[in-house]
mmCIF file of C-alpha atoms in Angstrom:
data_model
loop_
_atom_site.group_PDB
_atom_site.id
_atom_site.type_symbol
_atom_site.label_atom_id
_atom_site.label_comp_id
_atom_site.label_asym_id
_atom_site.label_seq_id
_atom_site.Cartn_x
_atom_site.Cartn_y
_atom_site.Cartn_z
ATOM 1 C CA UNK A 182 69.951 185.076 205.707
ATOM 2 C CA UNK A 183 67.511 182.872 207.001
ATOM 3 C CA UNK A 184 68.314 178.740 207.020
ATOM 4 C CA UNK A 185 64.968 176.170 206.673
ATOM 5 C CA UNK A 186 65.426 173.242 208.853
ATOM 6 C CA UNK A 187 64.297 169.536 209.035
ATOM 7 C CA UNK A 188 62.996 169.138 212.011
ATOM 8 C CA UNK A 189 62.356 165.577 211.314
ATOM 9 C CA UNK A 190 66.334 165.229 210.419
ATOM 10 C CA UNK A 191 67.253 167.300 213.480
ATOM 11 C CA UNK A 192 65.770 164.850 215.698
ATOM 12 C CA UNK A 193 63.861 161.936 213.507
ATOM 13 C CA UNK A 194 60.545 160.462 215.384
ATOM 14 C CA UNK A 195 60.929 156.923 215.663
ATOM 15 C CA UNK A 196 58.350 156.189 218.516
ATOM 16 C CA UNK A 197 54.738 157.394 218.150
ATOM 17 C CA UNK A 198 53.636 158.200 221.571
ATOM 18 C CA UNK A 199 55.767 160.098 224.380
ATOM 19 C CA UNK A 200 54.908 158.022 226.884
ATOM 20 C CA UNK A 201 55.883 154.354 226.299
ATOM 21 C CA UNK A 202 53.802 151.433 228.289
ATOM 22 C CA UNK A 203 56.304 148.956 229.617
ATOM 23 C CA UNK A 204 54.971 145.343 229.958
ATOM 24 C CA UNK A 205 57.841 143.572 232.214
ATOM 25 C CA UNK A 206 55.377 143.259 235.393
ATOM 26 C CA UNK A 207 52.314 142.730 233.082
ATOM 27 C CA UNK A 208 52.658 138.749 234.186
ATOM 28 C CA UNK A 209 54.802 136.385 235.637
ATOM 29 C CA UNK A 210 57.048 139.123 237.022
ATOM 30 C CA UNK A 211 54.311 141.228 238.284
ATOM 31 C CA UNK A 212 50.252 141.336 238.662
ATOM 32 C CA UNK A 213 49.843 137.775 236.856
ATOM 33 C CA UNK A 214 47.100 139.267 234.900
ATOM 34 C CA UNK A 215 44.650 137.490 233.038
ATOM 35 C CA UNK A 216 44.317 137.425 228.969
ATOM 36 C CA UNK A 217 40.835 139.728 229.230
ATOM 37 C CA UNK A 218 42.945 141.842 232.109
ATOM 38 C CA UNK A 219 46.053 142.643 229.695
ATOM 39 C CA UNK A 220 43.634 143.091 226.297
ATOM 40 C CA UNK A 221 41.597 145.611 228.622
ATOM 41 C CA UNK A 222 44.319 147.240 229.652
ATOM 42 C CA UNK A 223 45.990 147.431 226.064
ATOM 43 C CA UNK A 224 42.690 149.169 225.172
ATOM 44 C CA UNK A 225 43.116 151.551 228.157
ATOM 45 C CA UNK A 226 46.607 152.623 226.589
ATOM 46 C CA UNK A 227 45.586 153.082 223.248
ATOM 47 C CA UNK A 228 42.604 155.055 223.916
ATOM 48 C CA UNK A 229 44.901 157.232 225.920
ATOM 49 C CA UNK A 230 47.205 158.066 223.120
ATOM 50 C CA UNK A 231 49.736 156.024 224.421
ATOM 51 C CA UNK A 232 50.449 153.357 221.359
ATOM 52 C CA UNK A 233 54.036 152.437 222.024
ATOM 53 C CA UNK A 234 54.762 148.797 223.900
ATOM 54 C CA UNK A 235 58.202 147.787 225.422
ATOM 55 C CA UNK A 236 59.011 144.486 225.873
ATOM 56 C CA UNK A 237 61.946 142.474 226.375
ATOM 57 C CA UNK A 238 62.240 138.439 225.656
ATOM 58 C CA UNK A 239 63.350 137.655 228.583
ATOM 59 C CA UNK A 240 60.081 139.405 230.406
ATOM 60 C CA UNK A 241 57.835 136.715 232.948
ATOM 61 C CA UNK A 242 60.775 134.198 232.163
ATOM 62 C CA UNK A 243 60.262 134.260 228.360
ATOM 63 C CA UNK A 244 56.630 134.300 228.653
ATOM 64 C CA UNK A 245 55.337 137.768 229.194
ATOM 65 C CA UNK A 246 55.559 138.295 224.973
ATOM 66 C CA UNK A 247 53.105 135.334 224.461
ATOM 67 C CA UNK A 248 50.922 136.160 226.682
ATOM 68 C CA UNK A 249 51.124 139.664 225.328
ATOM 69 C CA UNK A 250 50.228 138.328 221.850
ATOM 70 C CA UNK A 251 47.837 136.119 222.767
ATOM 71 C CA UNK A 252 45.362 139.444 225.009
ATOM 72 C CA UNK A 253 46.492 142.060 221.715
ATOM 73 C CA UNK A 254 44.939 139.365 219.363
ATOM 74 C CA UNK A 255 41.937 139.512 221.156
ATOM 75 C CA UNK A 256 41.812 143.308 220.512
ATOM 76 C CA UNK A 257 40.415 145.075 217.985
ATOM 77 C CA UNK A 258 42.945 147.554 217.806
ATOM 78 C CA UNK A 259 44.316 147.483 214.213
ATOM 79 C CA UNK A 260 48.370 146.351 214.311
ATOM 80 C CA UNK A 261 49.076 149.410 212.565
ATOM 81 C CA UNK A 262 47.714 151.561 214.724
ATOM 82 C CA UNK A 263 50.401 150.451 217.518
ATOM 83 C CA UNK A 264 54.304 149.863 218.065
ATOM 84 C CA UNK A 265 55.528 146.777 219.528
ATOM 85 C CA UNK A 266 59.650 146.920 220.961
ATOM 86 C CA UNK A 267 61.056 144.325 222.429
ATOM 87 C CA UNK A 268 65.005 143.533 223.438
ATOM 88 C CA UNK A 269 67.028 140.815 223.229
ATOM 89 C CA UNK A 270 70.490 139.070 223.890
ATOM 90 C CA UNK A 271 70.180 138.237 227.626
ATOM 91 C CA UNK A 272 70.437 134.738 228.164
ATOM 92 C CA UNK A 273 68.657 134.560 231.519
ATOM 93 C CA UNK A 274 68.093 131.425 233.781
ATOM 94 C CA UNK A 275 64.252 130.403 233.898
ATOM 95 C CA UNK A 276 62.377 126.995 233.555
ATOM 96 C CA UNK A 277 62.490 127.795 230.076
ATOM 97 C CA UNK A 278 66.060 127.809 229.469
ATOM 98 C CA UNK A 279 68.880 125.095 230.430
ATOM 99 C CA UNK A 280 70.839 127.858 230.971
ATOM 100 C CA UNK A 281 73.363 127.104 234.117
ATOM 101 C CA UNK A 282 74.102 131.171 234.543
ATOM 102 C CA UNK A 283 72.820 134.604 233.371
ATOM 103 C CA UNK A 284 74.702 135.937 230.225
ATOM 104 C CA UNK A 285 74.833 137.582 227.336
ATOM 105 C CA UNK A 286 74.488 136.331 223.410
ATOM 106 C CA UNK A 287 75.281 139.279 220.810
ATOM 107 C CA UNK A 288 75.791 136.665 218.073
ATOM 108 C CA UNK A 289 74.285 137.342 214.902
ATOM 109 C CA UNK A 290 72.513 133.781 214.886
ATOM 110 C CA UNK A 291 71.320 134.290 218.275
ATOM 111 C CA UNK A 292 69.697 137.659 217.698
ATOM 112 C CA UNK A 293 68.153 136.986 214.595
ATOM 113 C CA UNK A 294 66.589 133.392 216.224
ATOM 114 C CA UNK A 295 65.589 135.861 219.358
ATOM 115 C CA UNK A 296 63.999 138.279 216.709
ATOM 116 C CA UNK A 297 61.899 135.623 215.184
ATOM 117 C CA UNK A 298 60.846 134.255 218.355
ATOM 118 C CA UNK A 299 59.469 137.537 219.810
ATOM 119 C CA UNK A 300 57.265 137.893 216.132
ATOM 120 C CA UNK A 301 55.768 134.273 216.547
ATOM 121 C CA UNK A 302 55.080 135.069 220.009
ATOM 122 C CA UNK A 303 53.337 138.530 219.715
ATOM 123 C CA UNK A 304 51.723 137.556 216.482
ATOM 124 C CA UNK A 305 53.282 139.702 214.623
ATOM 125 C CA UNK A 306 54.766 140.124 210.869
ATOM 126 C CA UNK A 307 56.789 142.447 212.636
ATOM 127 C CA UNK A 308 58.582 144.637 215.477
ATOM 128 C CA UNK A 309 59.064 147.940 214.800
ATOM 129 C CA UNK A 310 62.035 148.075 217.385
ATOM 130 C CA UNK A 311 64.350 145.560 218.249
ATOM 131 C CA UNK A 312 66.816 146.207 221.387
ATOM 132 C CA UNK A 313 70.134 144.354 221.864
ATOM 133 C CA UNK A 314 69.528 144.952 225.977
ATOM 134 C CA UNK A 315 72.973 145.065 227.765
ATOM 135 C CA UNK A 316 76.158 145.181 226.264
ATOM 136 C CA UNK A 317 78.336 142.482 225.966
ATOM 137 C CA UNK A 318 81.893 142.285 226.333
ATOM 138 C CA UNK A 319 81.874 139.585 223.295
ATOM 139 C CA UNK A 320 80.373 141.569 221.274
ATOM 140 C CA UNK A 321 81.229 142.614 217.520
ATOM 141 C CA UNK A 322 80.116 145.331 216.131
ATOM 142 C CA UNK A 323 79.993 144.215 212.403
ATOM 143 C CA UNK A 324 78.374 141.321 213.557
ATOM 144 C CA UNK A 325 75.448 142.665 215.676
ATOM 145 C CA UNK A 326 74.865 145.072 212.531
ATOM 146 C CA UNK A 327 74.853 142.568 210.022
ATOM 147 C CA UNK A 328 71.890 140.572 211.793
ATOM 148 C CA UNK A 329 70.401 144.339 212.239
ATOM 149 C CA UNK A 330 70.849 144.764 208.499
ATOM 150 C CA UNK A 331 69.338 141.064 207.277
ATOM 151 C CA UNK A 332 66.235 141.686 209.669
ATOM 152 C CA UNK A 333 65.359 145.299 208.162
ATOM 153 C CA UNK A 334 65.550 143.550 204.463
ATOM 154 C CA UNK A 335 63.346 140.888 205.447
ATOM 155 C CA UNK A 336 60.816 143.522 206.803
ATOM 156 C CA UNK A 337 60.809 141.655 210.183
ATOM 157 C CA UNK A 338 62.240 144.684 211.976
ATOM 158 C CA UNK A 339 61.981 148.749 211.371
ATOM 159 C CA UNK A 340 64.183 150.075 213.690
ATOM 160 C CA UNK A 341 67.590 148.599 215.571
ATOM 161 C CA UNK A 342 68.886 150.013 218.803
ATOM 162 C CA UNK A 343 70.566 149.361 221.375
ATOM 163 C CA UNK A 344 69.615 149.409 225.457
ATOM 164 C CA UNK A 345 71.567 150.667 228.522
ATOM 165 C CA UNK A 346 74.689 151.163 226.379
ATOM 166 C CA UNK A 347 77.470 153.995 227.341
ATOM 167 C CA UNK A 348 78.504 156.225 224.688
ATOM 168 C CA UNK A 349 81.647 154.695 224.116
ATOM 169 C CA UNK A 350 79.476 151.494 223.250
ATOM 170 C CA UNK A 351 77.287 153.276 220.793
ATOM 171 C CA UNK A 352 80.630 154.394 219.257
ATOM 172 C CA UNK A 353 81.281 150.556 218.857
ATOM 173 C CA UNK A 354 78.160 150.274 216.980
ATOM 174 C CA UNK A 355 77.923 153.132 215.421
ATOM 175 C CA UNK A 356 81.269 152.551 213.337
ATOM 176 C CA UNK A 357 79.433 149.247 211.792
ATOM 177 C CA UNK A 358 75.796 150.960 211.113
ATOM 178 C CA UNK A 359 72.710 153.095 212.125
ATOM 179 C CA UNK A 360 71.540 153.310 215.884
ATOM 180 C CA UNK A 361 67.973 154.325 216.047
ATOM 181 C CA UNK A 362 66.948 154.110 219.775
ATOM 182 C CA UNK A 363 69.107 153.708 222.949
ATOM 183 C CA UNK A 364 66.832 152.862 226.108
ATOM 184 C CA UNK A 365 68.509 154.011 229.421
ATOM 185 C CA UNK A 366 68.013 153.987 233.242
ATOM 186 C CA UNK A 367 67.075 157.647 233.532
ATOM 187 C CA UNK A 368 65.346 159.698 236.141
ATOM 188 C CA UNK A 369 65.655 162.584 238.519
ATOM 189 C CA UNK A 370 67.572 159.819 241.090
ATOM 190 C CA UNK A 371 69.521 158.255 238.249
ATOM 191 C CA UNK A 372 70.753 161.051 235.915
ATOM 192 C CA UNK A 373 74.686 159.466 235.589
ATOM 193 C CA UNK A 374 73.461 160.221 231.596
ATOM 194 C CA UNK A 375 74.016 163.965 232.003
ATOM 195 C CA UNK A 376 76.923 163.606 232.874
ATOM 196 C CA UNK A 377 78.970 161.121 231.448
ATOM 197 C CA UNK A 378 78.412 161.964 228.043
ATOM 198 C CA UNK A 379 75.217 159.267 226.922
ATOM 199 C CA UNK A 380 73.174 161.935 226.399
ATOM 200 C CA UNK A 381 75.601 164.459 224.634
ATOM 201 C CA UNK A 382 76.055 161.328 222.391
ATOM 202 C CA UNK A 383 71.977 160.517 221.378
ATOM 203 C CA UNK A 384 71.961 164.249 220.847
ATOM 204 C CA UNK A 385 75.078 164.140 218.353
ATOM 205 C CA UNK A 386 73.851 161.105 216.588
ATOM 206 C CA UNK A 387 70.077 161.537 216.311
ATOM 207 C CA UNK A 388 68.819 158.865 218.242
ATOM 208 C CA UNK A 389 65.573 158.286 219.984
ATOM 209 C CA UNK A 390 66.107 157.616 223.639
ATOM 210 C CA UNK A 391 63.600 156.155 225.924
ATOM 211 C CA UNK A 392 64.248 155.674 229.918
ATOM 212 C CA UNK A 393 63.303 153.322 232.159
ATOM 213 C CA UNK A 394 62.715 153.354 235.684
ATOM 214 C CA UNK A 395 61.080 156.969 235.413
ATOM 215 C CA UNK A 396 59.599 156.885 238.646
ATOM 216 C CA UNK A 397 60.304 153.561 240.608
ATOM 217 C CA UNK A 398 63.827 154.963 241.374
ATOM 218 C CA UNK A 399 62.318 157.757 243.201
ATOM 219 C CA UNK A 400 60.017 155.485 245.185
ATOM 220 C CA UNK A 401 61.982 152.946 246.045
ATOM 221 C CA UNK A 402 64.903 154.827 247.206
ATOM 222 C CA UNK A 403 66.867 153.863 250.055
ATOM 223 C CA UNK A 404 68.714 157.225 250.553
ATOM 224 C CA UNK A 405 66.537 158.231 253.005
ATOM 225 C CA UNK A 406 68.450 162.101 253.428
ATOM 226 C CA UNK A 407 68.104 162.381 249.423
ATOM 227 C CA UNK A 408 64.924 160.991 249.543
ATOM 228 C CA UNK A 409 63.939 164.109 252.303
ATOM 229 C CA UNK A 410 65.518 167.032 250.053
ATOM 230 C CA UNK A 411 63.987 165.680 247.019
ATOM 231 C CA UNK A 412 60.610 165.012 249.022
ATOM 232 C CA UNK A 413 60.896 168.988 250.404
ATOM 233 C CA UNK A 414 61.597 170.554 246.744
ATOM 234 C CA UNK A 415 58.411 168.074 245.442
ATOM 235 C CA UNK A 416 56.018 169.561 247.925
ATOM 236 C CA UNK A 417 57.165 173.641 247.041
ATOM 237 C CA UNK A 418 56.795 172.391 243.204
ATOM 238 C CA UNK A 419 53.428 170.343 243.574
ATOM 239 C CA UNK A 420 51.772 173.505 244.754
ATOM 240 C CA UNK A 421 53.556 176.085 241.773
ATOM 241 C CA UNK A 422 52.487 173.627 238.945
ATOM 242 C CA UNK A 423 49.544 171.298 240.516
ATOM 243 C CA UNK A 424 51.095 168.672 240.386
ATOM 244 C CA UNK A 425 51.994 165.278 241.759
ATOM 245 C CA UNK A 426 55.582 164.232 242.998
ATOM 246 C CA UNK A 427 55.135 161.312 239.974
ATOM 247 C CA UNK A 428 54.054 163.998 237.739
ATOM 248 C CA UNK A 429 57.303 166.185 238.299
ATOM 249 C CA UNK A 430 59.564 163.193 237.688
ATOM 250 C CA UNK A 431 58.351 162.828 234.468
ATOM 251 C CA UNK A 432 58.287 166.379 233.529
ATOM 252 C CA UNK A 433 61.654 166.672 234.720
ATOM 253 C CA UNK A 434 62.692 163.752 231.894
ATOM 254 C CA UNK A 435 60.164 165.204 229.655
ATOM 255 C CA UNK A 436 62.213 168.529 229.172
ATOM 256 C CA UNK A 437 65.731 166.998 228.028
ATOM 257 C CA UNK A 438 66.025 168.387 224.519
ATOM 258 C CA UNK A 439 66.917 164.702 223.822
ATOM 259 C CA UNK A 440 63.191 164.296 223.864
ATOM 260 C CA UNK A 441 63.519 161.072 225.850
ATOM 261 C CA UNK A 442 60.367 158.891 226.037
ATOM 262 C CA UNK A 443 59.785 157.408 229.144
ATOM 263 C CA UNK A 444 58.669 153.862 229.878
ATOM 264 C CA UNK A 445 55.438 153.842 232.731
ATOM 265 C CA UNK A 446 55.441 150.769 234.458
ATOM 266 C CA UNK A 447 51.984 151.042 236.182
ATOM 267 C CA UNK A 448 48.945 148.917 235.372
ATOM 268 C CA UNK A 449 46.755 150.882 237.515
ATOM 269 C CA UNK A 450 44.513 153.665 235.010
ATOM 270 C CA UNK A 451 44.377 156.067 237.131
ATOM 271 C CA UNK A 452 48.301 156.164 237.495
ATOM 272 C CA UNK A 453 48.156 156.143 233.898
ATOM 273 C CA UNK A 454 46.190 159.120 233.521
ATOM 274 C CA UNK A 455 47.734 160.946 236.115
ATOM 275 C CA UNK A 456 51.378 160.541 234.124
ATOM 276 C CA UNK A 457 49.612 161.649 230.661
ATOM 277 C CA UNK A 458 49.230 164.979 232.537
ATOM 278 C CA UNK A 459 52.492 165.228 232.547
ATOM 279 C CA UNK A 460 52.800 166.398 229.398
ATOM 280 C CA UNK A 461 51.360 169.787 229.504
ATOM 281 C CA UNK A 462 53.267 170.373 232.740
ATOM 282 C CA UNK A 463 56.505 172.892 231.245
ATOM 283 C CA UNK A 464 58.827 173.053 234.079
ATOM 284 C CA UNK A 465 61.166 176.397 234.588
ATOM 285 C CA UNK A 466 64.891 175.798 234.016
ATOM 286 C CA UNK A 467 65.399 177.227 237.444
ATOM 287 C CA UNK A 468 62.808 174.698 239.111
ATOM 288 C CA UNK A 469 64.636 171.805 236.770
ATOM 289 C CA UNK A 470 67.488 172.536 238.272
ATOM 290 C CA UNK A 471 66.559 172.737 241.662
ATOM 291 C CA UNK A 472 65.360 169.235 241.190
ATOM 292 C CA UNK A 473 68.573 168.128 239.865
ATOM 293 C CA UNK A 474 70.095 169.545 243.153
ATOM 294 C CA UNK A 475 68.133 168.107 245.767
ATOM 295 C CA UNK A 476 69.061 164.991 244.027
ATOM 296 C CA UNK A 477 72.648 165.591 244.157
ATOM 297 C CA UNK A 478 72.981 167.054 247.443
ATOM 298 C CA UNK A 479 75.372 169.709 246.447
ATOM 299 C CA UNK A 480 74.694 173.294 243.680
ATOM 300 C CA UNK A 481 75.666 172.286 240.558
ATOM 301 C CA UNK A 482 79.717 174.105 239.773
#
């Protein structure tokens, strides 16, 4: 007997392009770039296939989504043609907030006010993801899925998820609603995921995850000895699959059967294109796992 599945229900797409371009160093918080800088480089993703933008409210010091709007209105790239996400329920310190500390706001007034302030700024109708972005320990369930629920029937939101929760957090919410997306740290340095069951739990309950910090972990590591073994496995792999030590980061995500999309920080194009050729780059389970070992230091059990 032979069984006819959904591949769409097995694991439902939710974000358009596999590659996601993040915006947090986009401005205040990174390069500073200009309007015509940002709307060039918008058209540089988008002509690349890569049609997915994170954001988070609290990017530049609440400023990086208005200046985002403001360069995508000077596109001509048609709204539809593109998927804005953006995150919300930090409350962080900045000349644009009295706040006296940084902390967190899961309240369903706050997220809702956060939601409508991300549309005004990015000029949009609406997001098609929007990302509670740490977990609180004041937060309700019911509550954070009842402002989920009024901002899908207004049409000012598609999809509600959650960002750098556990699994025993996305248990929380997942016994009050739907969890679409749940954006992790996740890399070939930071792979706690695998192991202490977030992963097994986006698997189980069908949701999109997307990781951040891809690369930049690898880069910016200060474990010089894991650094070395990772660096010696990189330069036997480069020369097997032609390809970069960047490259083989992302194809080590790539092949999760989570099918996690990860967030590219760069502005530079050729960095760009160089991680878009990650995805014909089909890594062996053998040479995944030798990765996963020079990160750990030890063979897996």
């Amino acid at each position: 007997m032979f069984f006819k599945f959904n591949i769409k229900k097995i694991m439902p797409k939710i974000l358009n392009s596999r590659l996601v371009a993040g915006t947090m160093f986009w401005g205040q918080w990174g390069k500073q770039m200009s309007t015509k800088q940002m709307t060039d480089l918008l058209a540089f993703f988008y002509e690349n296939a890569i049609n997915t933008f994170d954001h988070a409210d609290i990017y530049g010091g609440y400023t990086m989504e208005a200046a985002f709007g403001k360069a995508f209105s000077q596109s001509s790239i048609p709204r539809d043609q593109v998927q804005f996400v953006s995150k919300c329920g930090i409350q962080y310190t900045s000349d644009n907030r009295s706040n006296e500390i940084i902390h967190y706001d899961t309240s369903k007034a706050y997220i809702i006010a956060s939601a409508e302030a991300s549309l005004k700024h990015l000029k949009t109708e609406y997001l098609d993801a929007l990302l509670i972005h740490r977990p609180s320990p004041l937060m309700h369930p019911e509550e954070v899925m009842r402002a989920a629920e009024d901002l899908k029937k207004e049409g000012k939101i598609l999809n509600f998820g959650v960002s750098n929760f556990s699994s025993s957090h996305m248990d929380l919410m997942l016994s009050e609603g739907v969890l679409d997306i749940n954006q992790i740290e996740f890399s070939a340095v930071q792979h706690s995921a695998l192991f202490d069951g977030t992963l097994d739990s986006i698997l189980q309950h069908k949701i999109t995850p997307m990781a951040w910090g891809p690369v930049r972990s690898y880069f910016s590591l200060d474990d010089q000895a894991k650094k070395q073994r990772m660096k010696k496995e990189f330069s036997e792999l480069s020369l097997k699959y032609s390809a970069s030590e960047d490259q083989l980061l992302l194809a080590w995500i790539l092949k999760h059967p989570s099918k996690i999309h990860p967030i590219i920080g760069t502005t530079q194009k050729e960095r760009i294109q160089s991680a878009l050729q990650s995805l014909s780059i089909e890594l062996s389970t053998e040479d995944w796992f030798k990765i996963l070992v020079a990160s750990q230091g030890h063979n897996v059990p």
